[in-house]
PDB file of C-alpha atoms in Angstrom:
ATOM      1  CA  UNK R   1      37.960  -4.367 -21.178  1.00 36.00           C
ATOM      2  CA  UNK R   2      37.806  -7.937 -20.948  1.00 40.00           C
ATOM      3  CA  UNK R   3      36.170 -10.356 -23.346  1.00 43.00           C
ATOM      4  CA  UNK R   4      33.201 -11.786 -22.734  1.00 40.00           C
ATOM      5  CA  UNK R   5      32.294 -15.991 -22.299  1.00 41.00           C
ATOM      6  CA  UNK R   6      30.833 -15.518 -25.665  1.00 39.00           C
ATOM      7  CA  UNK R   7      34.202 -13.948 -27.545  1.00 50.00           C
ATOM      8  CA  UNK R   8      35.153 -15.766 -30.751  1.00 61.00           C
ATOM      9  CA  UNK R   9      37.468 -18.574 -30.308  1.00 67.00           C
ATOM     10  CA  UNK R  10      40.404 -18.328 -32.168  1.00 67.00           C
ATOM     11  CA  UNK R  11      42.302 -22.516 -33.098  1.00 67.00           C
ATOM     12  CA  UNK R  12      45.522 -23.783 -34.302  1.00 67.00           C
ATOM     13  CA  UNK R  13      46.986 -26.919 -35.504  1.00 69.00           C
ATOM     14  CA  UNK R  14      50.331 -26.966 -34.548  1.00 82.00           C
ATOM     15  CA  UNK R  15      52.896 -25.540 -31.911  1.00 87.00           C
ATOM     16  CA  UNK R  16      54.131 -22.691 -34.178  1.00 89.00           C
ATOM     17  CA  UNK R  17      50.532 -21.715 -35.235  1.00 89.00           C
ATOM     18  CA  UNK R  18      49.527 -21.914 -31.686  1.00 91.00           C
ATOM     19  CA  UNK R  19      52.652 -19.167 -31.385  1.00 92.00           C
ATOM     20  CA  UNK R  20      51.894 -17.409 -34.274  1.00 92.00           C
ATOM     21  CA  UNK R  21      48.222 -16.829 -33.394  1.00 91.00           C
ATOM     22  CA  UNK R  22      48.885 -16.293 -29.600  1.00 92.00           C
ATOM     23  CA  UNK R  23      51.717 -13.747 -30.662  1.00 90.00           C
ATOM     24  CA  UNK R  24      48.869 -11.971 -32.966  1.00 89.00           C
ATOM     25  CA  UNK R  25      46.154 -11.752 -30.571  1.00 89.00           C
ATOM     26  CA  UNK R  26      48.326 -10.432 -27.482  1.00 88.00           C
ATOM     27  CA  UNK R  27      49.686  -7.720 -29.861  1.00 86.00           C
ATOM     28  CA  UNK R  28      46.507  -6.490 -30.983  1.00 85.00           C
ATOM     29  CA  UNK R  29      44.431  -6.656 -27.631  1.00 82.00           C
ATOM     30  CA  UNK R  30      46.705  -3.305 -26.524  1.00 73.00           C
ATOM     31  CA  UNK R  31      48.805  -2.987 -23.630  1.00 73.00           C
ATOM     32  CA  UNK R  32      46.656  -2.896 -20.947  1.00 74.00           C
ATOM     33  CA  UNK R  33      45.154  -6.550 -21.203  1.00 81.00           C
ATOM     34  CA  UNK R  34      46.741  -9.511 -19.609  1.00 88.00           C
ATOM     35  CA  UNK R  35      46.797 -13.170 -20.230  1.00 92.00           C
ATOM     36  CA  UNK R  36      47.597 -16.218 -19.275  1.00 93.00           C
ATOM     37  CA  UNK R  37      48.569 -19.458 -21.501  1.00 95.00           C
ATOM     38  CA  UNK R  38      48.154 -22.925 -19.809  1.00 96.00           C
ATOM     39  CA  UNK R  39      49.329 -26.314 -21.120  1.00 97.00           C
ATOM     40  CA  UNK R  40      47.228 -29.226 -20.936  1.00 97.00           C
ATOM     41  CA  UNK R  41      48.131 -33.366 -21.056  1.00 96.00           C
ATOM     42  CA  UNK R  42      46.442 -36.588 -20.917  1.00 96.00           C
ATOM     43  CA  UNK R  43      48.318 -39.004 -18.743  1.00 94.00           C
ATOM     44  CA  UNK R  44      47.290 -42.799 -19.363  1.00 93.00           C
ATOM     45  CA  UNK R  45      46.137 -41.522 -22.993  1.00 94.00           C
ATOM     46  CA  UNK R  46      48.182 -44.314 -24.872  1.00 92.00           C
ATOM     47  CA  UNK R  47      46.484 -46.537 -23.487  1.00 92.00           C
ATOM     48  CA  UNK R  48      43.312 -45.705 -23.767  1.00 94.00           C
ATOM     49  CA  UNK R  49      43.410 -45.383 -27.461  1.00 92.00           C
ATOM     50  CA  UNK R  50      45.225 -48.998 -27.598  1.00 93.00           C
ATOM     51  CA  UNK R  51      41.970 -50.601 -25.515  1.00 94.00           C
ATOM     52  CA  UNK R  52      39.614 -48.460 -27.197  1.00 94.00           C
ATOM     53  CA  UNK R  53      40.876 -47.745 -30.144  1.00 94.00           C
ATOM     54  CA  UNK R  54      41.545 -44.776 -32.233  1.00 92.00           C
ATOM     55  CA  UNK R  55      37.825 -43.800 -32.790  1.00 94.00           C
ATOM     56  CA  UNK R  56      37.339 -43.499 -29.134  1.00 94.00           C
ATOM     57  CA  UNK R  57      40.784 -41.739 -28.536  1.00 93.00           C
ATOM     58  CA  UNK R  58      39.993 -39.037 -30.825  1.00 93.00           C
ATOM     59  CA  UNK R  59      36.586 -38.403 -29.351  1.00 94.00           C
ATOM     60  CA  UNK R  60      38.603 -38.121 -26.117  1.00 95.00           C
ATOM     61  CA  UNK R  61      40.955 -35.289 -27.937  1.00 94.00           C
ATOM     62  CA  UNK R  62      38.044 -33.571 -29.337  1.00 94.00           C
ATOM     63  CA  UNK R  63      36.175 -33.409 -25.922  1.00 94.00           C
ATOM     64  CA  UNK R  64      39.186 -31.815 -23.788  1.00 95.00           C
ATOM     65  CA  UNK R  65      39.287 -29.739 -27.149  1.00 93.00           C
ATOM     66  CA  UNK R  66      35.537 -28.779 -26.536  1.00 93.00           C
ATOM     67  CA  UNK R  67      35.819 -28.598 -22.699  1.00 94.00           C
ATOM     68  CA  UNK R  68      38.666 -25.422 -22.636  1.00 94.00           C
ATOM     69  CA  UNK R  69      37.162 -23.705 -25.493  1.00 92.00           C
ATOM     70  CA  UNK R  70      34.127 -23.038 -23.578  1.00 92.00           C
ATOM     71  CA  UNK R  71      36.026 -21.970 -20.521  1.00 93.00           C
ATOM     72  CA  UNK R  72      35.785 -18.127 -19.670  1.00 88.00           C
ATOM     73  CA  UNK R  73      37.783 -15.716 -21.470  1.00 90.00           C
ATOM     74  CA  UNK R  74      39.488 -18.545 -23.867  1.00 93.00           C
ATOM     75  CA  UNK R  75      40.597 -17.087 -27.243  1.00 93.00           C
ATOM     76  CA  UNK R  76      42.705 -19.627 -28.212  1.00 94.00           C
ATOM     77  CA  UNK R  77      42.942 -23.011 -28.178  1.00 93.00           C
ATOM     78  CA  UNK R  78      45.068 -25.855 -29.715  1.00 92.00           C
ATOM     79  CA  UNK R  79      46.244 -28.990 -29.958  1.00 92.00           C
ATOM     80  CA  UNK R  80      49.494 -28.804 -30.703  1.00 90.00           C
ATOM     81  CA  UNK R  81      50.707 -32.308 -31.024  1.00 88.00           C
ATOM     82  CA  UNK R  82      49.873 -36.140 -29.630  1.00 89.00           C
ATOM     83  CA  UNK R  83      47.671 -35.220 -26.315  1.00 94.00           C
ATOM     84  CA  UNK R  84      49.091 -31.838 -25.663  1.00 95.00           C
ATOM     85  CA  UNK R  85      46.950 -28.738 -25.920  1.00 96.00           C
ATOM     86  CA  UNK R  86      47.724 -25.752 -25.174  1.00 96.00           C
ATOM     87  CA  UNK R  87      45.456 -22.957 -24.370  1.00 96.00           C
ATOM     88  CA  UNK R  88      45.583 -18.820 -23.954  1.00 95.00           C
ATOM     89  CA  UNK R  89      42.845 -17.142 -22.296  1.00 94.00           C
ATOM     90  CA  UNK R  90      42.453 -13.359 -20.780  1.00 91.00           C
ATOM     91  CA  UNK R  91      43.058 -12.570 -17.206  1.00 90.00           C
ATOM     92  CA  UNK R  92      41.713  -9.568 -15.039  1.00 86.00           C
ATOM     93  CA  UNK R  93      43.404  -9.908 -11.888  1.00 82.00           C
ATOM     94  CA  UNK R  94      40.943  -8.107 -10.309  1.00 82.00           C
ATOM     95  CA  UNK R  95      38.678 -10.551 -10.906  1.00 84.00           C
ATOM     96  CA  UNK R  96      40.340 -14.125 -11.206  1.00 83.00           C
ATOM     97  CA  UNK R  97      42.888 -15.161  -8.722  1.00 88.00           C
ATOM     98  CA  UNK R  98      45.313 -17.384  -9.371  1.00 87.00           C
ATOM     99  CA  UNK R  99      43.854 -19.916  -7.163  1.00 89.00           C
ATOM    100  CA  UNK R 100      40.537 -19.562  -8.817  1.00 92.00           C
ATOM    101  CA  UNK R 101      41.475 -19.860 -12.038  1.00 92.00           C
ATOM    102  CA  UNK R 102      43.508 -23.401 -11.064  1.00 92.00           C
ATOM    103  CA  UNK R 103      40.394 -24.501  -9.260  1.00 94.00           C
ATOM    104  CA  UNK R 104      38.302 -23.439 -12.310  1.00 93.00           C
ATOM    105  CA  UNK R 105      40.747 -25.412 -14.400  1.00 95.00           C
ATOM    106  CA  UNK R 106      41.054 -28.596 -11.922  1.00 95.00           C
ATOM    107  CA  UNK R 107      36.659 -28.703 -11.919  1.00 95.00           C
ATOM    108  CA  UNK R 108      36.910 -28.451 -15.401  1.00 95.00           C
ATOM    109  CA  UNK R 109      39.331 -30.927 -16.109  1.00 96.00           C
ATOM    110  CA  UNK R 110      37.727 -33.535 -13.051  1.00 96.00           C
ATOM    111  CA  UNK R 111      34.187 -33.200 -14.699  1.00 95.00           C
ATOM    112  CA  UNK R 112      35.697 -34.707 -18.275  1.00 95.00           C
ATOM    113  CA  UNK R 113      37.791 -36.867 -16.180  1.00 95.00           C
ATOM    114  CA  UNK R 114      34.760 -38.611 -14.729  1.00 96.00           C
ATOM    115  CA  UNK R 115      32.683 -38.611 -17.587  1.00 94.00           C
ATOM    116  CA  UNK R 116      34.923 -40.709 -19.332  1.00 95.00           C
ATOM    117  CA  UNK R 117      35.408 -42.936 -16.594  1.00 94.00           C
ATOM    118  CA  UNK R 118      31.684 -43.576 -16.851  1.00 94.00           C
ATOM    119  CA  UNK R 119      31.954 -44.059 -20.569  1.00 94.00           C
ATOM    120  CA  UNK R 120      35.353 -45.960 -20.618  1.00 95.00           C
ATOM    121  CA  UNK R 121      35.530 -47.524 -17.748  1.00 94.00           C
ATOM    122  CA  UNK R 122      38.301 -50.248 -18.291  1.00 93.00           C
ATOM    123  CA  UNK R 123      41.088 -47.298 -17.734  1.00 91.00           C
ATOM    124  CA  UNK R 124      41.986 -44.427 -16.463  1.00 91.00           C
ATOM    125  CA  UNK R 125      42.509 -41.702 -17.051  1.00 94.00           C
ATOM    126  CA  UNK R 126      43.805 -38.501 -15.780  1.00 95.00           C
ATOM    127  CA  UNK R 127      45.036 -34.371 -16.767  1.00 97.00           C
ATOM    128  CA  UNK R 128      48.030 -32.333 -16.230  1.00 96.00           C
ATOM    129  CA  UNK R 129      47.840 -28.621 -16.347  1.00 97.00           C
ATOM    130  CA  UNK R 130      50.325 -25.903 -15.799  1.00 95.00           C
ATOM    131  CA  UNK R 131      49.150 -21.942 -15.696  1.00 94.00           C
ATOM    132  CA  UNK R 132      51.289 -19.359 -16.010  1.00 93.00           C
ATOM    133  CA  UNK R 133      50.776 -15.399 -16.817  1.00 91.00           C
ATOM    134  CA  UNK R 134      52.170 -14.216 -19.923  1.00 88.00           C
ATOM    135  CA  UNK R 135      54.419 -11.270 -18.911  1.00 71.00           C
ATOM    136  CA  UNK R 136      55.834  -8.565 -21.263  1.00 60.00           C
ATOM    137  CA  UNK R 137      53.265  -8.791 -23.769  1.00 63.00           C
ATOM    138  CA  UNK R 138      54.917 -10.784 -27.108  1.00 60.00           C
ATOM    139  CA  UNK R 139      58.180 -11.119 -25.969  1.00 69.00           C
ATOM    140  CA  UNK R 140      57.027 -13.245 -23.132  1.00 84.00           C
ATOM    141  CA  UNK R 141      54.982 -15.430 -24.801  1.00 91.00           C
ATOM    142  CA  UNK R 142      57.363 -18.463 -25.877  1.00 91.00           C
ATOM    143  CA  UNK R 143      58.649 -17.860 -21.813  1.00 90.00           C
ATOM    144  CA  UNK R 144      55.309 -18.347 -20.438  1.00 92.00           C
ATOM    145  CA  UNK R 145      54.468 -21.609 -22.728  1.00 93.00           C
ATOM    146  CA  UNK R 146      57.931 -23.099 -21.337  1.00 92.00           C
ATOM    147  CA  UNK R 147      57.265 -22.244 -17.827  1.00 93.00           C
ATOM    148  CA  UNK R 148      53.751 -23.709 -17.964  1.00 95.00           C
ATOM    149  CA  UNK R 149      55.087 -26.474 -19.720  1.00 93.00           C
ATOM    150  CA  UNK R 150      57.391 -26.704 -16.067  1.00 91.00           C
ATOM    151  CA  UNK R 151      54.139 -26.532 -14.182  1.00 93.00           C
ATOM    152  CA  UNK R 152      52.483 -29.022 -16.509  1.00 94.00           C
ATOM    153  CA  UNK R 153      55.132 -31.537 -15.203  1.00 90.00           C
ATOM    154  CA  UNK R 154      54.757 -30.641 -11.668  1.00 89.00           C
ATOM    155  CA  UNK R 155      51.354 -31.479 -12.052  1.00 92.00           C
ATOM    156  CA  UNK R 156      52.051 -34.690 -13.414  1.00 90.00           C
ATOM    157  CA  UNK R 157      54.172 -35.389 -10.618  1.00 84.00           C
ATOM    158  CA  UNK R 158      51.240 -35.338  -8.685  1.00 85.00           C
ATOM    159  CA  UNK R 159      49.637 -38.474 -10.356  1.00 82.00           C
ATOM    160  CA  UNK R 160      46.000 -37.390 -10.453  1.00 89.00           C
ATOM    161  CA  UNK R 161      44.129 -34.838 -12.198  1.00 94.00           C
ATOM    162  CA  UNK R 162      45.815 -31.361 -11.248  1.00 94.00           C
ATOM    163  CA  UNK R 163      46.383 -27.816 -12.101  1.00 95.00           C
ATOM    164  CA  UNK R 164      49.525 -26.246 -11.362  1.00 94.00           C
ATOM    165  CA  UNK R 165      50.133 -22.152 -11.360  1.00 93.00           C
ATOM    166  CA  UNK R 166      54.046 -21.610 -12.146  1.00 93.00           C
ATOM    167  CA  UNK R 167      56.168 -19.541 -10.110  1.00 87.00           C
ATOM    168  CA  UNK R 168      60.210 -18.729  -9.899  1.00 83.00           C
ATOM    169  CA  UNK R 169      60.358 -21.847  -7.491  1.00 83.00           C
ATOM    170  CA  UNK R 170      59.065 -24.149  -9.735  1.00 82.00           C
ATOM    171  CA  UNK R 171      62.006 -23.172 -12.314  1.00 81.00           C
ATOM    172  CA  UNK R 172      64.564 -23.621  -9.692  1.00 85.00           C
ATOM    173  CA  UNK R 173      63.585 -26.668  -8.666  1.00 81.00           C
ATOM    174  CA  UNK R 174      63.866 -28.280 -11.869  1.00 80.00           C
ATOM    175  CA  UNK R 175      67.037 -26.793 -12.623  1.00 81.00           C
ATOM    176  CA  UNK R 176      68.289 -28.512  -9.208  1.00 87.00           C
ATOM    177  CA  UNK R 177      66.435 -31.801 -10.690  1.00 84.00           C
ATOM    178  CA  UNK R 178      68.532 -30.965 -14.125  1.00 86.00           C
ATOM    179  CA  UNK R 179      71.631 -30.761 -11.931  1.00 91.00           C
ATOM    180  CA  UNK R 180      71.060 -33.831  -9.708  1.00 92.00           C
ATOM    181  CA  UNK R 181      70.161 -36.249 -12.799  1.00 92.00           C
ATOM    182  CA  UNK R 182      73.468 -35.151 -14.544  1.00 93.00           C
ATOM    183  CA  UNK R 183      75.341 -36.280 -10.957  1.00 95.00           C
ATOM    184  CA  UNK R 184      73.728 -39.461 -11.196  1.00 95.00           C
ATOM    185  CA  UNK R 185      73.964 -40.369 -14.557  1.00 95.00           C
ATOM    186  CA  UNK R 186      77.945 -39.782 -14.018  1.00 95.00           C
ATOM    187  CA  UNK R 187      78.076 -41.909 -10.475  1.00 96.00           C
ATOM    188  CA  UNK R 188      76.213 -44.605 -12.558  1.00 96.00           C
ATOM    189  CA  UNK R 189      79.135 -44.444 -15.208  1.00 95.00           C
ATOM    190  CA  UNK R 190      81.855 -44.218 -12.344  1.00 95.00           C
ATOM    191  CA  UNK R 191      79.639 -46.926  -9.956  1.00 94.00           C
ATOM    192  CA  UNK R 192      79.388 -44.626  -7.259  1.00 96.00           C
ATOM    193  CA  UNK R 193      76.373 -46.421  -6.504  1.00 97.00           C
ATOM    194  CA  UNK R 194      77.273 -49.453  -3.679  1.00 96.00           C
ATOM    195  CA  UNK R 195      75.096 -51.606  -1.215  1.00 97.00           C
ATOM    196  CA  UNK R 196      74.768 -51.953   2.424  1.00 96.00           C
ATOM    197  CA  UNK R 197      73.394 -55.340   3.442  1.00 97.00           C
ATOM    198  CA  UNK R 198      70.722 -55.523   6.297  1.00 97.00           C
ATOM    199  CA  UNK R 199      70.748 -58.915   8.046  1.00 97.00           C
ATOM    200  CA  UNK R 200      67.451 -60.691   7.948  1.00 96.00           C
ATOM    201  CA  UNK R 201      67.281 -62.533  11.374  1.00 97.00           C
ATOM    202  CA  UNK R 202      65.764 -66.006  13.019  1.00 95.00           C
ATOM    203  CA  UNK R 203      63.703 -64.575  16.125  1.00 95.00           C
ATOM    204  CA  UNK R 204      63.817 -67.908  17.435  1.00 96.00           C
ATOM    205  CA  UNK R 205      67.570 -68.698  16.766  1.00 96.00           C
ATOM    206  CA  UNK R 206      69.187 -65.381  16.711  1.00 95.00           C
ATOM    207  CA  UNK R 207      70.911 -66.438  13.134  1.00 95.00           C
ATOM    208  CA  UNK R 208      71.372 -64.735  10.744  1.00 95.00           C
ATOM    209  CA  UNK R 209      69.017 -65.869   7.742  1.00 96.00           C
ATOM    210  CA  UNK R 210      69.392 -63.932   5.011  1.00 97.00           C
ATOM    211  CA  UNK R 211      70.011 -59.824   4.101  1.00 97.00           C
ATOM    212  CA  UNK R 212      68.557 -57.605   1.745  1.00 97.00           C
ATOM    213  CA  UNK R 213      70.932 -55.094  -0.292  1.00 97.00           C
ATOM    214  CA  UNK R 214      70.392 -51.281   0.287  1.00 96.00           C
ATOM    215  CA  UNK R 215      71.471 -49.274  -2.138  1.00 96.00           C
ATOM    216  CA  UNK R 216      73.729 -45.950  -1.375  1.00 96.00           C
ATOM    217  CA  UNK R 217      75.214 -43.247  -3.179  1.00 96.00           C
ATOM    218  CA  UNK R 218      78.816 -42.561  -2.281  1.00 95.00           C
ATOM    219  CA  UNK R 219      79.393 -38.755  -3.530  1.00 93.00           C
ATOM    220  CA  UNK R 220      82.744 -37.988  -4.638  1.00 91.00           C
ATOM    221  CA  UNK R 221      82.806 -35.197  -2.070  1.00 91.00           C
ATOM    222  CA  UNK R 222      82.833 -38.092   0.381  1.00 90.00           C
ATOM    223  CA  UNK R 223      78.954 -37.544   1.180  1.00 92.00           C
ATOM    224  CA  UNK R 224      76.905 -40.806   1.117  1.00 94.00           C
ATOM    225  CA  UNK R 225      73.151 -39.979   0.106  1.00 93.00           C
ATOM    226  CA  UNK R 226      70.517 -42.466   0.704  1.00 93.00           C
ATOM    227  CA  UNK R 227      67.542 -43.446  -1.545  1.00 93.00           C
ATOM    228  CA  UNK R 228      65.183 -41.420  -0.728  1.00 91.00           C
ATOM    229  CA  UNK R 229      67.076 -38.760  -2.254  1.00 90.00           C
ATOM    230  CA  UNK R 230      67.908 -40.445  -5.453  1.00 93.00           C
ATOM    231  CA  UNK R 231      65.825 -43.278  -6.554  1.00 93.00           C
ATOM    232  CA  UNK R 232      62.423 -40.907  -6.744  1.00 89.00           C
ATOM    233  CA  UNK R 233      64.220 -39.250  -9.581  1.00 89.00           C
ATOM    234  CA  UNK R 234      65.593 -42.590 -10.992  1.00 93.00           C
ATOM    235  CA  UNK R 235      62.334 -44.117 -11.350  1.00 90.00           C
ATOM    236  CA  UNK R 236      61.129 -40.971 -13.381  1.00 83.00           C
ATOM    237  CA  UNK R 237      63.291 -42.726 -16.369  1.00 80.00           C
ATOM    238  CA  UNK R 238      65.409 -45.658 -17.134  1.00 84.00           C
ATOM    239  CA  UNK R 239      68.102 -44.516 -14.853  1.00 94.00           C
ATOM    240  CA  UNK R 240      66.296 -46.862 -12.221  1.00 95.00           C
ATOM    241  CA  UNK R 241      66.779 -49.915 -14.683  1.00 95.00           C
ATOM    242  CA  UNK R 242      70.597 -48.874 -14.778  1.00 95.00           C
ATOM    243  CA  UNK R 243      70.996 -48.744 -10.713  1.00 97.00           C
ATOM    244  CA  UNK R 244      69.043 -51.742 -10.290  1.00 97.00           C
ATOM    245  CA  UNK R 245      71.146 -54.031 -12.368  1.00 96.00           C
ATOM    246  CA  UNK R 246      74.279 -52.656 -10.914  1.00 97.00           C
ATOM    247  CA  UNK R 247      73.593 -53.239  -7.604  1.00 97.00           C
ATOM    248  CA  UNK R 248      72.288 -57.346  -8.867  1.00 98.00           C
ATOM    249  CA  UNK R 249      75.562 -57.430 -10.090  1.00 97.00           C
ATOM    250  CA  UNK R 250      77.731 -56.052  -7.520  1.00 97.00           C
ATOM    251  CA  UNK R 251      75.559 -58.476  -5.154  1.00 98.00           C
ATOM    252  CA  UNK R 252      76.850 -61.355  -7.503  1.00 98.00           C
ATOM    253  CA  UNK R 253      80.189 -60.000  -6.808  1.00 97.00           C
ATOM    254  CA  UNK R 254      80.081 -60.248  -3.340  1.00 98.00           C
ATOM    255  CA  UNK R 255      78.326 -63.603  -3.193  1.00 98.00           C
ATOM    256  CA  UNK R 256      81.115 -64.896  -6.111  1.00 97.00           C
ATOM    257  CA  UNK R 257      84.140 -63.647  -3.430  1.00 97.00           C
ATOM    258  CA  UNK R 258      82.629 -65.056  -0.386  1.00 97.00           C
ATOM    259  CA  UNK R 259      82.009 -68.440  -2.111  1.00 97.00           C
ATOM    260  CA  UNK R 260      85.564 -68.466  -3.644  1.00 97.00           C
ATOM    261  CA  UNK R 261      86.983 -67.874  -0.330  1.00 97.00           C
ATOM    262  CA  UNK R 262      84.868 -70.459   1.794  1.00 96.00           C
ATOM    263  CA  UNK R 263      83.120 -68.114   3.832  1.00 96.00           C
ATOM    264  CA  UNK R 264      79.548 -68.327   4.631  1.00 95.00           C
ATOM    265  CA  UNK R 265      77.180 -67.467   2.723  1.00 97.00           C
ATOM    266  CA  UNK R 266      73.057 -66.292   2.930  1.00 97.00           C
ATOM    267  CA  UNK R 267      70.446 -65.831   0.685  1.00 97.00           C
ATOM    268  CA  UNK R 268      70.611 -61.794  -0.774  1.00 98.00           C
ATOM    269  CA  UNK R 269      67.395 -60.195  -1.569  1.00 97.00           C
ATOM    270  CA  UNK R 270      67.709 -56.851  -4.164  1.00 97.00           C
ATOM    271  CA  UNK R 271      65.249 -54.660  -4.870  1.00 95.00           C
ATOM    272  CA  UNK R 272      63.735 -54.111  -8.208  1.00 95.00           C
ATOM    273  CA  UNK R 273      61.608 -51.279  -9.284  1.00 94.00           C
ATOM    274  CA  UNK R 274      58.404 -52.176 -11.368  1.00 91.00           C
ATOM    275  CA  UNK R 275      59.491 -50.538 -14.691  1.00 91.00           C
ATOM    276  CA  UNK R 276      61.750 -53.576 -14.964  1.00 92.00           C
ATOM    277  CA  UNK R 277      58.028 -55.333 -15.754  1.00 90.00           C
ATOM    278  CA  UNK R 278      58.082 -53.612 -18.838  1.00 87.00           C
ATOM    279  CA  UNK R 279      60.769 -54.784 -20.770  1.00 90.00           C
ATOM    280  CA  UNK R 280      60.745 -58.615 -21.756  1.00 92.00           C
ATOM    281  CA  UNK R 281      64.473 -59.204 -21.239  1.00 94.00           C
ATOM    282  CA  UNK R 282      64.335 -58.510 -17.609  1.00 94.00           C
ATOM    283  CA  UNK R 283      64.858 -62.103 -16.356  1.00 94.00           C
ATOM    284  CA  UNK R 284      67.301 -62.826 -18.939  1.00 95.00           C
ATOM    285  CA  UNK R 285      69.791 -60.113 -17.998  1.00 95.00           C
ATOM    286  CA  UNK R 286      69.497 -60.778 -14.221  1.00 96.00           C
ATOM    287  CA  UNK R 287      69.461 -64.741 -15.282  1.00 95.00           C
ATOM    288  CA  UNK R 288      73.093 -63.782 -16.947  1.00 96.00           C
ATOM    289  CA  UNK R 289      74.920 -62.024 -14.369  1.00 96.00           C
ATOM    290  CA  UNK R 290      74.032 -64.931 -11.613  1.00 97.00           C
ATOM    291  CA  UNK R 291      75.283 -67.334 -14.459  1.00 96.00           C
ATOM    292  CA  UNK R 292      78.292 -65.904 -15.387  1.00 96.00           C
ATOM    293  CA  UNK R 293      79.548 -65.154 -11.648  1.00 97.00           C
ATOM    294  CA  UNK R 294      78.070 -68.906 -10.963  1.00 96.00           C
ATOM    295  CA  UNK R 295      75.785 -68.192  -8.170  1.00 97.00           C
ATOM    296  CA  UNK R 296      73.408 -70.731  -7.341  1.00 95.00           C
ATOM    297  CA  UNK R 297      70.064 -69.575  -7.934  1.00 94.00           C
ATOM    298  CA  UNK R 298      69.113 -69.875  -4.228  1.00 96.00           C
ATOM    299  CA  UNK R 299      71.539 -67.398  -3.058  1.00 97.00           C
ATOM    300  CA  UNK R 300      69.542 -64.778  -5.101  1.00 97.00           C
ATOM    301  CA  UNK R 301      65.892 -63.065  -4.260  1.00 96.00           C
ATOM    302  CA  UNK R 302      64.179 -60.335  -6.309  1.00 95.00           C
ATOM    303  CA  UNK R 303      61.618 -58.026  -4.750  1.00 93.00           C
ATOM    304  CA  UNK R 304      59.408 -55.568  -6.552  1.00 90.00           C
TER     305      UNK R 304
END
């Protein structure tokens, strides 16, 4: 039998309470009840406790708190560190789908979303969920938390509030994101990374102007990828920083060879990804490899 709205809510404080307390409660409910576990973020949460302050933030905590606690069939229900909750509820799949619980979740989570919008209105705000059924009773538990955990980031991915239900795809496809991150962390090292230039061109006169450097990826296995395959996952960390400023400097090499030898010369544009914004040294590392290559200032163009 399944629990009703009303059931006593079970809490934790931590990440191994939450486990020790889920792991209780899915041993005693028997073998014929099911769950599922879901794990919950705040995304823009950091700053909304700088603007506001820490008052406000932990009213925010305690309301997403408040809001899956008195969501259907919820027995448990933590935070288990920063903005990350974590939640395990019963499931009757004769009852619940798994696209109504996500839509359950995703109202849930929208309705907060917009009430603090109204009350905080100088930023946003936005949730990440992941869902996943908790299979083999006990032993699956710490699985299930991991693979909504997976979902959880999926969600994020998204970049508004979502719910995500895991499934065997979603694990594969991270382990091919795992995979392609190690590759490019090593062509990085080994400057597999190179640039095409595309020639900006005078309608009128038919010169060429300037170009603008295109970054490729020339694979070892003599495949050349091109950025649409790469730099989505690159601007997920720092690794974009790393490609950017290789490809600044190769440009400086190229412009530093050309002018050495005499040969003409146009202005090179390079692409820069916005996370460069957020560390103050930006300009003076891109200032330093122009200066030590000596390329005149005007032979360089950074766009965002």
């Amino acid at each position: 039998m399944i629990a009703s709205p009303n059931a006593q809510i079970h809490t934790a404080t931590s990440y191994s309470g939450f486990v020790t307390e889920a792991a209780a409660l899915i041993a005693s409910a028997g073998q014929d009840r099911a769950f599922t576990v879901s794990y919950i973020d705040i995304t823009g949460f950091k700053k909304f406790n700088d603007h506001y302050g820490f008052s406000a933030g932990d009213r925010l905590l305690s309301d997403l708190s408040a809001q899956l606690k008195t969501m259907r069939r919820t027995v448990l229900c933590s935070r288990v560190f920063s903005d990350h909750f974590l939640r395990l509820a019963q499931y009757d799949p004769a009852a619940d789908t798994m696209a109504q619980l996500v839509e359950n979740m995703e109202q849930t989570l929208c309705a907060l979303e917009d009430r603090i919008a109204r009350q905080y209105p100088d930023c946003s705000i936005s949730f990440s969920c992941g869902y996943c059924r908790i299979e083999g009773g006990q032993t699956g538990l710490i699985q299930a938390m991991d693979d909504a955990n997976l979902a959880r980031k999926e969600a994020k991915a998204l970049g508004r509030t979502r719910a995500v239900w895991f499934d065997l795809s979603l694990r594969e496809k991270l382990a091919e994101r795992e995979r392609l991150e190690v590759e490019i962390r090593s062509g990085l090292r080994n400057e597999q990374f190179t640039f095409f230039l595309q020639p900006k061109v005078d309608l009128h006169t038919g010169a060429i102007v300037g170009a603008e450097a295109l970054s490729r990826w020339d694979r070892p296995d003599g495949k050349q990828v091109l950025p649409d395959q790469f730099v989505p996952l690159m601007e997920e960390s720092d690794l974009i920083l790393s490609l950017d400023q290789l490809i600044f400097r190769q440009v400086c090499d190229y412009l530093r060879t050309r002018l050495t030898q005499e040969k003409p010369v146009v202005p090179i544009s390079v692409n820069m990804s916005r996370r460069h914004l957020h560390h103050a040294d930006f300009a003076d590392i891109l200032n330093r490899l122009a200066r030590d290559r000596n390329i005149p200032p005007y032979l360089l163009q950074i766009e965002l």
